[in-house]
Short mmCIF file of C-alpha atoms in Angstrom, two decimals:
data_model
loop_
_atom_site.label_atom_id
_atom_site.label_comp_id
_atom_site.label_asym_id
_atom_site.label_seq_id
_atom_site.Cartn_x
_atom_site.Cartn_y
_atom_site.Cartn_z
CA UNK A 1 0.00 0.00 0.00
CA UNK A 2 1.05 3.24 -0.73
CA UNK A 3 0.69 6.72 1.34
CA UNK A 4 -0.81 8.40 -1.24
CA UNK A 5 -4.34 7.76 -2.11
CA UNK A 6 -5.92 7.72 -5.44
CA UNK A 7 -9.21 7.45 -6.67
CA UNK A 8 -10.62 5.96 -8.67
CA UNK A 9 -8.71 3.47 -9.76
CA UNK A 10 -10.09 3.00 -13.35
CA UNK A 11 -12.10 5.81 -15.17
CA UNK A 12 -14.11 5.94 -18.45
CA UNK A 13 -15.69 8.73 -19.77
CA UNK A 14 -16.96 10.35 -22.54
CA UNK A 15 -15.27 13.14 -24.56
CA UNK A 16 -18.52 15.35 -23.16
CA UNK A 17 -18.59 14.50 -19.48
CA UNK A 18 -17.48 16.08 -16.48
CA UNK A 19 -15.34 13.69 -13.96
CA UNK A 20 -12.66 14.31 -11.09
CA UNK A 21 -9.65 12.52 -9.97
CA UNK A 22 -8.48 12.39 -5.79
CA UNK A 23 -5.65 12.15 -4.54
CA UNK A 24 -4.87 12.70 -0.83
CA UNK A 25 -2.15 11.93 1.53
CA UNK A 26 -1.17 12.27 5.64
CA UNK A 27 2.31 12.45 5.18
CA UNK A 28 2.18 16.62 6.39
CA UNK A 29 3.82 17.05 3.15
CA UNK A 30 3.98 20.83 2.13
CA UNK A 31 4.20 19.58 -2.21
CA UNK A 32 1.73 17.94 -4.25
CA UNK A 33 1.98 17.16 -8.14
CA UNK A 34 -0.18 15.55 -10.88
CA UNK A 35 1.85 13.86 -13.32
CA UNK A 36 0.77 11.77 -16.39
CA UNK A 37 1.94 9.26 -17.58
CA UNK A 38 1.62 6.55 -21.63
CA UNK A 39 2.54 3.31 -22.10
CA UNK A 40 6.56 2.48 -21.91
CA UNK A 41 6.98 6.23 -20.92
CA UNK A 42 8.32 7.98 -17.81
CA UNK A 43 5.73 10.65 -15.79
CA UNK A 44 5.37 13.78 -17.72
CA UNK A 45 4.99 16.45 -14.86
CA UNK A 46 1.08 18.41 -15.08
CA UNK A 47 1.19 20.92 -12.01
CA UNK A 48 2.70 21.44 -8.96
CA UNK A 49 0.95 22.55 -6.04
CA UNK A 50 3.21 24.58 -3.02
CA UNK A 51 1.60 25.62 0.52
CA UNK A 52 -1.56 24.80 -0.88
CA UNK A 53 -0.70 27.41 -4.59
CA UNK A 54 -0.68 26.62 -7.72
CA UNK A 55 3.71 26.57 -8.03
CA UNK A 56 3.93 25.08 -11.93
CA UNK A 57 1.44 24.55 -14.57
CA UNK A 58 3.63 22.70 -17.45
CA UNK A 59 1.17 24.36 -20.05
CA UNK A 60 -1.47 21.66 -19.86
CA UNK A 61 -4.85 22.58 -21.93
CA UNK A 62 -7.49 24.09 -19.82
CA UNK A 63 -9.43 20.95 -19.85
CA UNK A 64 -7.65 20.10 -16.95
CA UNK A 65 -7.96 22.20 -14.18
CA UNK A 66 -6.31 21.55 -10.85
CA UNK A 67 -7.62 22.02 -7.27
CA UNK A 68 -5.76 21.84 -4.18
CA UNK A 69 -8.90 22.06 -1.29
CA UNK A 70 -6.60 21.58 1.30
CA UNK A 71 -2.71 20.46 2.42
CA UNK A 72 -4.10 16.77 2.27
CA UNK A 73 -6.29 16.80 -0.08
CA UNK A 74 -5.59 17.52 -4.81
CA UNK A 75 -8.11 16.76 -7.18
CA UNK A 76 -7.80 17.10 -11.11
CA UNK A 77 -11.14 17.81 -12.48
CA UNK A 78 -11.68 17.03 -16.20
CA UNK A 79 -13.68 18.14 -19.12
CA UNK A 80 -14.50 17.45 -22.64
CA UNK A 81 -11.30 15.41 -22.55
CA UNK A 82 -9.91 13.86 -26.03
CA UNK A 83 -9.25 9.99 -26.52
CA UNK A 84 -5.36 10.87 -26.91
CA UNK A 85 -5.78 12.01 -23.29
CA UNK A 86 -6.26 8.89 -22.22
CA UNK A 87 -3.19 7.50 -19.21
CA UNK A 88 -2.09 6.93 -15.71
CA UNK A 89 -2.81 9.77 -14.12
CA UNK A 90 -0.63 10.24 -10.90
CA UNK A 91 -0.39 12.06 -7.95
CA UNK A 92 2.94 12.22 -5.79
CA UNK A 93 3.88 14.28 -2.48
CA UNK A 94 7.15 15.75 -1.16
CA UNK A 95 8.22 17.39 2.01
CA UNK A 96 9.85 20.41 -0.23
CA UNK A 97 9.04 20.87 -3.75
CA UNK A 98 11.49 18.76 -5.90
CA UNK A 99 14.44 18.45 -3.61
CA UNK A 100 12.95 15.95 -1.28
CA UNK A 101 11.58 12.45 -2.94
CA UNK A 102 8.70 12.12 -4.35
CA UNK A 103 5.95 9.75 -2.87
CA UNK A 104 3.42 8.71 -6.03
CA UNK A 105 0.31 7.04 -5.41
CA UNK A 106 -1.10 3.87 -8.15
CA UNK A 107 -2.53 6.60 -10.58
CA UNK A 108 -5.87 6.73 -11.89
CA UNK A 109 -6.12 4.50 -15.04
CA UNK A 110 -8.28 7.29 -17.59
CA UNK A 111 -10.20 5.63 -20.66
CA UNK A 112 -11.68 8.79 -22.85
CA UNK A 113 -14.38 6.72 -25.40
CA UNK B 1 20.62 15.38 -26.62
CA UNK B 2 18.51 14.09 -23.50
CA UNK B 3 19.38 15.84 -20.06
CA UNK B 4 19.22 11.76 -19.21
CA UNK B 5 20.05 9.25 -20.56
CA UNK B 6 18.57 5.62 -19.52
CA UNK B 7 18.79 2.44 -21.51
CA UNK B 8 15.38 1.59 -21.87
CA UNK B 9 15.93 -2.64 -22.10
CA UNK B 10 15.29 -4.85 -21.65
CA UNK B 11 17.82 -6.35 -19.24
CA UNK B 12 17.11 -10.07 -18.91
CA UNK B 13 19.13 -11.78 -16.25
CA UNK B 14 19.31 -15.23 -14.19
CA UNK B 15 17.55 -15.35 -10.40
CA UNK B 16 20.46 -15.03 -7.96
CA UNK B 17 22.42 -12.17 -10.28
CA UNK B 18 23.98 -8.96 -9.29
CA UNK B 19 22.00 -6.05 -11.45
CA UNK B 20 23.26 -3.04 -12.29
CA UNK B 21 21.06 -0.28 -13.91
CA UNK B 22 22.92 3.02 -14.94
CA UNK B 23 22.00 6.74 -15.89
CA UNK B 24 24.18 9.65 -17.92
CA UNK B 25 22.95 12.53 -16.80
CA UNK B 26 24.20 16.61 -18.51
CA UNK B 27 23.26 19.08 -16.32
CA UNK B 28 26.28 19.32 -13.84
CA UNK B 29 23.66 21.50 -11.16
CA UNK B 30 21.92 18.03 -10.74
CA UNK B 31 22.16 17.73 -6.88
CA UNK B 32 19.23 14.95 -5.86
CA UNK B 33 19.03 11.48 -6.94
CA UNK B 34 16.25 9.10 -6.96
CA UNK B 35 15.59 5.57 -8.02
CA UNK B 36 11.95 4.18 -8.70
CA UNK B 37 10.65 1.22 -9.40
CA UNK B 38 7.52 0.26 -11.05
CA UNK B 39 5.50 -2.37 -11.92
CA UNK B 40 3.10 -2.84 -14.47
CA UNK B 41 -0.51 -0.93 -13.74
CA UNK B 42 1.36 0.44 -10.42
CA UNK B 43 2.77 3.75 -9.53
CA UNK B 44 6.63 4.50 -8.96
CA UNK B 45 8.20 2.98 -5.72
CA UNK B 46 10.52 5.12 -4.32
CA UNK B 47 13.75 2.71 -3.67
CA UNK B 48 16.87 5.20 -3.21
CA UNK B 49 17.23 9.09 -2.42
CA UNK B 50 20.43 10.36 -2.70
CA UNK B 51 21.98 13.93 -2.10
CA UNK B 52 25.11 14.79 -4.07
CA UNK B 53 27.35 12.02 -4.55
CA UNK B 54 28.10 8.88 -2.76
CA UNK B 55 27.21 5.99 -2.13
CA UNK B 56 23.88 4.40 -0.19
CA UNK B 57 22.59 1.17 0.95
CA UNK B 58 19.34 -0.52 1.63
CA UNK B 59 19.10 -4.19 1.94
CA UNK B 60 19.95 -5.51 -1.68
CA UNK B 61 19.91 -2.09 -3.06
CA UNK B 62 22.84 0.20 -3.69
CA UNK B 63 22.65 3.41 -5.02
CA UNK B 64 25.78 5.08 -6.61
CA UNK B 65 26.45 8.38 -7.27
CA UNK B 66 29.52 9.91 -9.77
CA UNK B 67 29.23 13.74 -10.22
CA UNK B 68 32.45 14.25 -12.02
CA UNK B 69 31.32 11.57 -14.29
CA UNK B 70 27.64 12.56 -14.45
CA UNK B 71 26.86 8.45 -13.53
CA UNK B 72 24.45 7.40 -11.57
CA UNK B 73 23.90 3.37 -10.60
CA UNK B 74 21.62 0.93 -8.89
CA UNK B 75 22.74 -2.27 -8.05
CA UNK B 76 20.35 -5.17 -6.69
CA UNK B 77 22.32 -8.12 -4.93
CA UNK B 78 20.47 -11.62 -5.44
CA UNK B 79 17.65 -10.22 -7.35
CA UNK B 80 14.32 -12.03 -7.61
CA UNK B 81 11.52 -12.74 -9.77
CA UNK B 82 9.67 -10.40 -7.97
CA UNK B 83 12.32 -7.82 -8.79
CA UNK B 84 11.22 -7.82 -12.55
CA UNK B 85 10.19 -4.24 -13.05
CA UNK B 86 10.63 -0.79 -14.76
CA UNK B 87 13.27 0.76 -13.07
CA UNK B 88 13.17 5.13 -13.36
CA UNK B 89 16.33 7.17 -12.57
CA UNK B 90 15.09 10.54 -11.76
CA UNK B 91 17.14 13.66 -10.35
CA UNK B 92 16.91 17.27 -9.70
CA UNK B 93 18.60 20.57 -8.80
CA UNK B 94 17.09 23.20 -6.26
CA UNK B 95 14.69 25.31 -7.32
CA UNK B 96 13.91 22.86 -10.64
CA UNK B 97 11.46 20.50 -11.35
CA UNK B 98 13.01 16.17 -11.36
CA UNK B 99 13.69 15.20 -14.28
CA UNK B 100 13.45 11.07 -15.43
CA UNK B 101 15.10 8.92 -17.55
CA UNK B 102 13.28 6.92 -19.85
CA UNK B 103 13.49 3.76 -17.37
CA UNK B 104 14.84 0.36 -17.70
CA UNK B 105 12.78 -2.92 -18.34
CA UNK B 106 14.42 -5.40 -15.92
CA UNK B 107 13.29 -9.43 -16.45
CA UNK B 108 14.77 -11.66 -13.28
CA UNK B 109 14.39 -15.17 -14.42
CA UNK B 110 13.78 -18.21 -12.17
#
């Protein structure tokens, strides 16, 4: 078991819905991230979240938008999503941004039909 | 060229054998190390953290670190089946987001 917490697990939707990933940890860790990962790739960083603010947004497409409701708690929320979007999604956790390790959770398996 | 370089694999090797898994790295302000391992539908398994270079162990697991080369290992002692995995090199410098190699396939065979 991990100590970060995803759900869910597995996720299909729609290019028209409206859906949102978890991801929360107890670790008191002050960094949170949303990385995404294909097939036979490494993670591909999304945002970053610091003390609770928005830190990095790599550029991703405003059909993701991030949420950080608290220093436990980051959800991704997702909308009119393409098929190519489709990947582990992951969350991870660090004491410090970046120069502590990185804690991921299993991911979030997204299917976009 | 890649600010890391991993050889992606596979690496197919007998139960019992000493693994060793390597990254190249180019930026010389890389300061913090990492080793993950994954397995298939799972998320990356933080094995080694290491701060500038050295060398650490953990049970099977050593982690090596060369700055004047730019060279980073892992080496697993007696691996096991159950050590067949993807294994990700990652690192970082302050103030800078980690940056991962492209990860090496490992097969153990029994």
């Amino acid at each position: 078991d991990t100590e970060v917490t995803q759900t869910p697990k597995h996720l299909v939707m729609g290019m028209t819905n409206k859906k949102s990933l978890k991801c929360e940890q107890h670790m008191g860790h002050r960094a949170m991230y949303w990385y995404k990962q294909k097939a036979k790739k490494p993670p591909e960083l999304m945002f970053v979240y610091s003390y609770e603010k928005l830190s990095i947004n790599e550029s991703v497409p405003s059909r993701f938008s991030p949420e950080c409701p608290n220093s436990s708690l980051l959800n991704l929320h997702l909308h009119a999503l393409q098929p190519e979007d489709s990947a582990l999604y992951l969350c991870a956790s660090s004491q410090w941004e970046f120069v502590s390790p990185l804690h991921f959770g299993n991911g979030t398996r997204l299917t976009v039909t | 060229q890649k600010e890391v370089e991993q050889d992606p694999g596979p690496l197919s090797v007998p139960e019992g054998a000493i693994v060793s898994l390597n990254c190249t790295y180019s930026n010389s302000a890389f300061q913090y190390f990492m080793w993950y391992r994954q397995y298939s539908r799972k998320g990356p398994e933080l094995l080694m953290y290491t701060y500038s270079s050295g060398n650490k162990e953990d049970g099977r697991f050593t982690a090596q670190v060369d700055k004047s080369s730019k060279y980073i290992s892992l080496f697993i002692r007696d691996s096991q089946p159950s050590d067949s995995a993807t294994y990700l090199c990652a690192m970082s410098s302050y103030g800078n987001k980690l940056v991962f190699g492209a990860g090496t396939i490992l097969r153990v065979k029994s």
